[in-house]
Tab-separated table of C-alpha atoms in Angstrom:
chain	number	residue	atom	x	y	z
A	8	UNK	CA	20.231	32.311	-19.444
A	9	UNK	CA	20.568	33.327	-15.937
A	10	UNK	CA	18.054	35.988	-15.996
A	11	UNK	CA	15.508	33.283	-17.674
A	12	UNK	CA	16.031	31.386	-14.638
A	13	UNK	CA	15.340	33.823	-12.346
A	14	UNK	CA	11.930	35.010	-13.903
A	15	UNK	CA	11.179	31.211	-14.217
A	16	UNK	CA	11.010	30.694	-10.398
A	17	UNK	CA	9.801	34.232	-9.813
A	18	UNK	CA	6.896	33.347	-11.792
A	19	UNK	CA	6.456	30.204	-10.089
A	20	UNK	CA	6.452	31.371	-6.883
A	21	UNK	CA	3.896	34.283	-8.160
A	22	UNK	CA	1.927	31.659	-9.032
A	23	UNK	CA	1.563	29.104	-6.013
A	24	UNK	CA	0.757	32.393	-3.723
A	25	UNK	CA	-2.010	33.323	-6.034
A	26	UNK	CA	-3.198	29.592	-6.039
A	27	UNK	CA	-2.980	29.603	-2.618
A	28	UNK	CA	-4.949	32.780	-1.645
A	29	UNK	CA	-7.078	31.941	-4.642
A	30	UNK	CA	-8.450	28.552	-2.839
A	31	UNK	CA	-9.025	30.939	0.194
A	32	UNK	CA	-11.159	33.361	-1.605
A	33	UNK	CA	-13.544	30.501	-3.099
A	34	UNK	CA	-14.068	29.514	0.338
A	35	UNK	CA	-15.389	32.563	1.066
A	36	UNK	CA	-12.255	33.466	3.655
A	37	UNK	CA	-10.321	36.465	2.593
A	38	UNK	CA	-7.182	36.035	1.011
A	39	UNK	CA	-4.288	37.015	4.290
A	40	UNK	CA	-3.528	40.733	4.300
A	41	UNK	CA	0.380	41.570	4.469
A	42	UNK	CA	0.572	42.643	8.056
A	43	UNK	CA	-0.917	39.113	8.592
A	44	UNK	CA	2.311	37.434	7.685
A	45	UNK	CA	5.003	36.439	10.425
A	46	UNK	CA	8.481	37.781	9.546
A	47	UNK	CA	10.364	35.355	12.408
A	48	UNK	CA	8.585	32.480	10.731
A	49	UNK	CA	9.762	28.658	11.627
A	50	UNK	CA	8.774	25.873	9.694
A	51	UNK	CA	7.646	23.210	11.830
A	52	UNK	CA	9.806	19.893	11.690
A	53	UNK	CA	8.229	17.027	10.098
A	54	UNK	CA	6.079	14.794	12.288
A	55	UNK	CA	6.606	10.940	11.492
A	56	UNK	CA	4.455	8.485	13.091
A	57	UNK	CA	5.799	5.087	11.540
A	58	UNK	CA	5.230	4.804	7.833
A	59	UNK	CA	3.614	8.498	7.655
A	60	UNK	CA	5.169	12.003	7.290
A	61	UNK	CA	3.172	14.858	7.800
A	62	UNK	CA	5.457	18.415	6.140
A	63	UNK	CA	4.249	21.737	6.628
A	64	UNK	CA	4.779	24.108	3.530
A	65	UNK	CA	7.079	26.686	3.758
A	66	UNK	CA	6.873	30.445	3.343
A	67	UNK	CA	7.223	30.306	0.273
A	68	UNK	CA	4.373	27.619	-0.576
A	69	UNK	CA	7.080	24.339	-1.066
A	70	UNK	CA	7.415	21.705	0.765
A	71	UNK	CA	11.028	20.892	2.101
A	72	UNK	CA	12.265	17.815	3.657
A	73	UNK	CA	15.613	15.805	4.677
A	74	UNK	CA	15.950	12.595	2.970
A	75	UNK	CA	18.883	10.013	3.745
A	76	UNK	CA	20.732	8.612	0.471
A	77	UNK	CA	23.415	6.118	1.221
A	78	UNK	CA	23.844	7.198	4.738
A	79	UNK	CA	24.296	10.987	4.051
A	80	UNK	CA	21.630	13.630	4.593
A	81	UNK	CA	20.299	15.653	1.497
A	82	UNK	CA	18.135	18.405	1.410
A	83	UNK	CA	15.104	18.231	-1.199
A	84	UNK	CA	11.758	19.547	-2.068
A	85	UNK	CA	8.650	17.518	-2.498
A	86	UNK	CA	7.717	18.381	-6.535
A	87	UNK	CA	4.625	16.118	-7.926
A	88	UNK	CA	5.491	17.609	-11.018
A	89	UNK	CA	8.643	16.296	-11.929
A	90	UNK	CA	8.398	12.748	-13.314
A	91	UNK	CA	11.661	11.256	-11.651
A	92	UNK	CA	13.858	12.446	-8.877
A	93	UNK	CA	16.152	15.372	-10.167
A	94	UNK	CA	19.305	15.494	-7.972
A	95	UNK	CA	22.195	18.207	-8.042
A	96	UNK	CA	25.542	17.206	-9.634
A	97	UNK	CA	27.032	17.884	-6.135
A	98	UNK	CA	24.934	16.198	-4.388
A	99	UNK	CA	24.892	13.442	-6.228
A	100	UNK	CA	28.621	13.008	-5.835
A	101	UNK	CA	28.569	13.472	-1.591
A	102	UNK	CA	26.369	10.097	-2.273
A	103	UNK	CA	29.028	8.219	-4.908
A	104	UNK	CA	27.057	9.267	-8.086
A	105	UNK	CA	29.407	10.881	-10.586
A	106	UNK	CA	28.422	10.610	-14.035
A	107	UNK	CA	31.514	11.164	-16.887
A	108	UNK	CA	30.336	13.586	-19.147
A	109	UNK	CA	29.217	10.392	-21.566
A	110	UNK	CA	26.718	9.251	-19.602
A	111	UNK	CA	24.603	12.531	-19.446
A	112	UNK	CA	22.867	10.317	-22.608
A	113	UNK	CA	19.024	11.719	-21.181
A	114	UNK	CA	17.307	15.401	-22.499
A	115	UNK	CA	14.686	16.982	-20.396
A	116	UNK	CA	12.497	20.277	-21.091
A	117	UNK	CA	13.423	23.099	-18.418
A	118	UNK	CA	12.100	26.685	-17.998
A	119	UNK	CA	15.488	27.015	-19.470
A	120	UNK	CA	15.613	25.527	-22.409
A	121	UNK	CA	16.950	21.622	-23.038
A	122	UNK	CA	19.510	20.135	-20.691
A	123	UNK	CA	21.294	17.105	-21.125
A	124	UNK	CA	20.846	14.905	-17.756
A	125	UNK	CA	22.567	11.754	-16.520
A	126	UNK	CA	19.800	8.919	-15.391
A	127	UNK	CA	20.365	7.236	-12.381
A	128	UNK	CA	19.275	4.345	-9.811
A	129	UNK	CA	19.181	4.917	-6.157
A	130	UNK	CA	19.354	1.937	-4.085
A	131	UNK	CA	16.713	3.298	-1.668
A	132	UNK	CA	15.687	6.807	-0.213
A	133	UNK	CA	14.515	7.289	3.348
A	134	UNK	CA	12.356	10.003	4.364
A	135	UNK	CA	11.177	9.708	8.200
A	136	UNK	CA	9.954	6.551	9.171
A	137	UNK	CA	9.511	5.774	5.326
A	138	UNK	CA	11.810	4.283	2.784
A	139	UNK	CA	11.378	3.339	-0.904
A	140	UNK	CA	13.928	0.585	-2.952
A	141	UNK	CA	15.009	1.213	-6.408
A	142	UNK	CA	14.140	4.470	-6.793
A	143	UNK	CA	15.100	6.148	-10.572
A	144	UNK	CA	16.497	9.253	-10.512
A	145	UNK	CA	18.486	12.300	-13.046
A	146	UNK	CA	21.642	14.166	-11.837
A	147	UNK	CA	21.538	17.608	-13.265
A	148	UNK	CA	24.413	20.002	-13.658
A	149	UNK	CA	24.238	22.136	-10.481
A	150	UNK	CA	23.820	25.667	-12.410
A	151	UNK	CA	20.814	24.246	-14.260
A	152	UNK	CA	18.865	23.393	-10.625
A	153	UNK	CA	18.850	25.156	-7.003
A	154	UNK	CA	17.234	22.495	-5.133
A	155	UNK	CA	16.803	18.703	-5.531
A	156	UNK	CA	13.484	17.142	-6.368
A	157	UNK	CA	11.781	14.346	-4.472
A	158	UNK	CA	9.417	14.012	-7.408
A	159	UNK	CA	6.986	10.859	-8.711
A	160	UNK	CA	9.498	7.806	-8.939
A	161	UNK	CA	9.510	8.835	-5.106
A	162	UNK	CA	5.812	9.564	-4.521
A	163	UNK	CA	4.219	7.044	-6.937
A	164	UNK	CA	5.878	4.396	-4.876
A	165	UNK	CA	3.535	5.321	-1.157
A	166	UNK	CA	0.427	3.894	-0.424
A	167	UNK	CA	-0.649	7.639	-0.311
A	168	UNK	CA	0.379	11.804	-0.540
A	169	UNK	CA	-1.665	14.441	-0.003
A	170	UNK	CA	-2.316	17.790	0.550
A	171	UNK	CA	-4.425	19.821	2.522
A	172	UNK	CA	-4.214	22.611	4.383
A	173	UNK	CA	-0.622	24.084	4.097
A	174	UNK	CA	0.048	20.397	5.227
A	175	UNK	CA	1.772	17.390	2.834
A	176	UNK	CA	0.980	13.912	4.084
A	177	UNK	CA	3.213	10.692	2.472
A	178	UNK	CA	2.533	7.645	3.992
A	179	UNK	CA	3.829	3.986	3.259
């Protein structure tokens, strides 16, 4: 199961480089050479201006971003392919969310197979000068996910996101 996992995000991460380089190459730039890439690399902090967040994308191609739940800080990555926000059993519980084992009543499809998930409601979510009411959400057993997933009940809810550029704009 574990080794599933693994080649699951190794092939995901294969795959947003090659998308990545693969937009370059269209546009007639070449792709960036190895000895191109910075190995002290620093993501830049997010730049909030208001009701607008601008991220910059990681080294590895994701977009990562503090969010505050409930007056606590949790770490999560910006996914506009999962439907709902996916949060970590853990972290869950550092915001008061602890599902019994009875109330993980939800399935979803993972790289991994089916997982039983608990749903959720968060009061609100705050990202930068931006903050969304209501907002549904899963709690996942922390072995079946490594990060937590700002995904479309999150994004759907902004006047705008948007990409462009190694750059990820939400705005409110």
């Amino acid at each position: 199961m574990r080794s599933i996992l693994i080649i699951a995000v190794a092939v995901l991460l294969i795959g947003g480089y090659v998308a990545r380089f693969a937009d370059k190459a269209v546009d007639g730039k070449p792709p960036l050479q190895a000895a191109a890439v910075q190995t002290n690399y620093q993501p830049r902090q997010p730049v909030t201006s208001g009701r607008s967040l601008t991220l910059e994308s990681g080294r590895d191609g994701h977009f990562q971003l503090e969010a505050r739940i409930e007056g606590r800080h949790i770490d999560f990555m910006v996914d506009t392919g999962a439907s709902l926000v996916i949060m970590r059993e853990s972290d869950a519980a550092r915001i008061g969310i602890r599902p019994m084992r009875s109330e993980y009543t939800a399935t979803v499809s993972t790289a991994n197979g089916k997982i039983k998930t608990a749903p959720a409601k968060l009061d609100r979510i705050e990202v930068g000068g931006i903050t969304v009411y209501d907002v549904a959400a899963l709690v996942l057993p922390d072995e079946a996910l490594g990060k937590n997933l700002l995904g479309m009940s999150f994004l759907s809810r902004l006047k705008r996101y948007e990409y462009a550029n190694g750059r990820m704009v939400l705005e409110q």
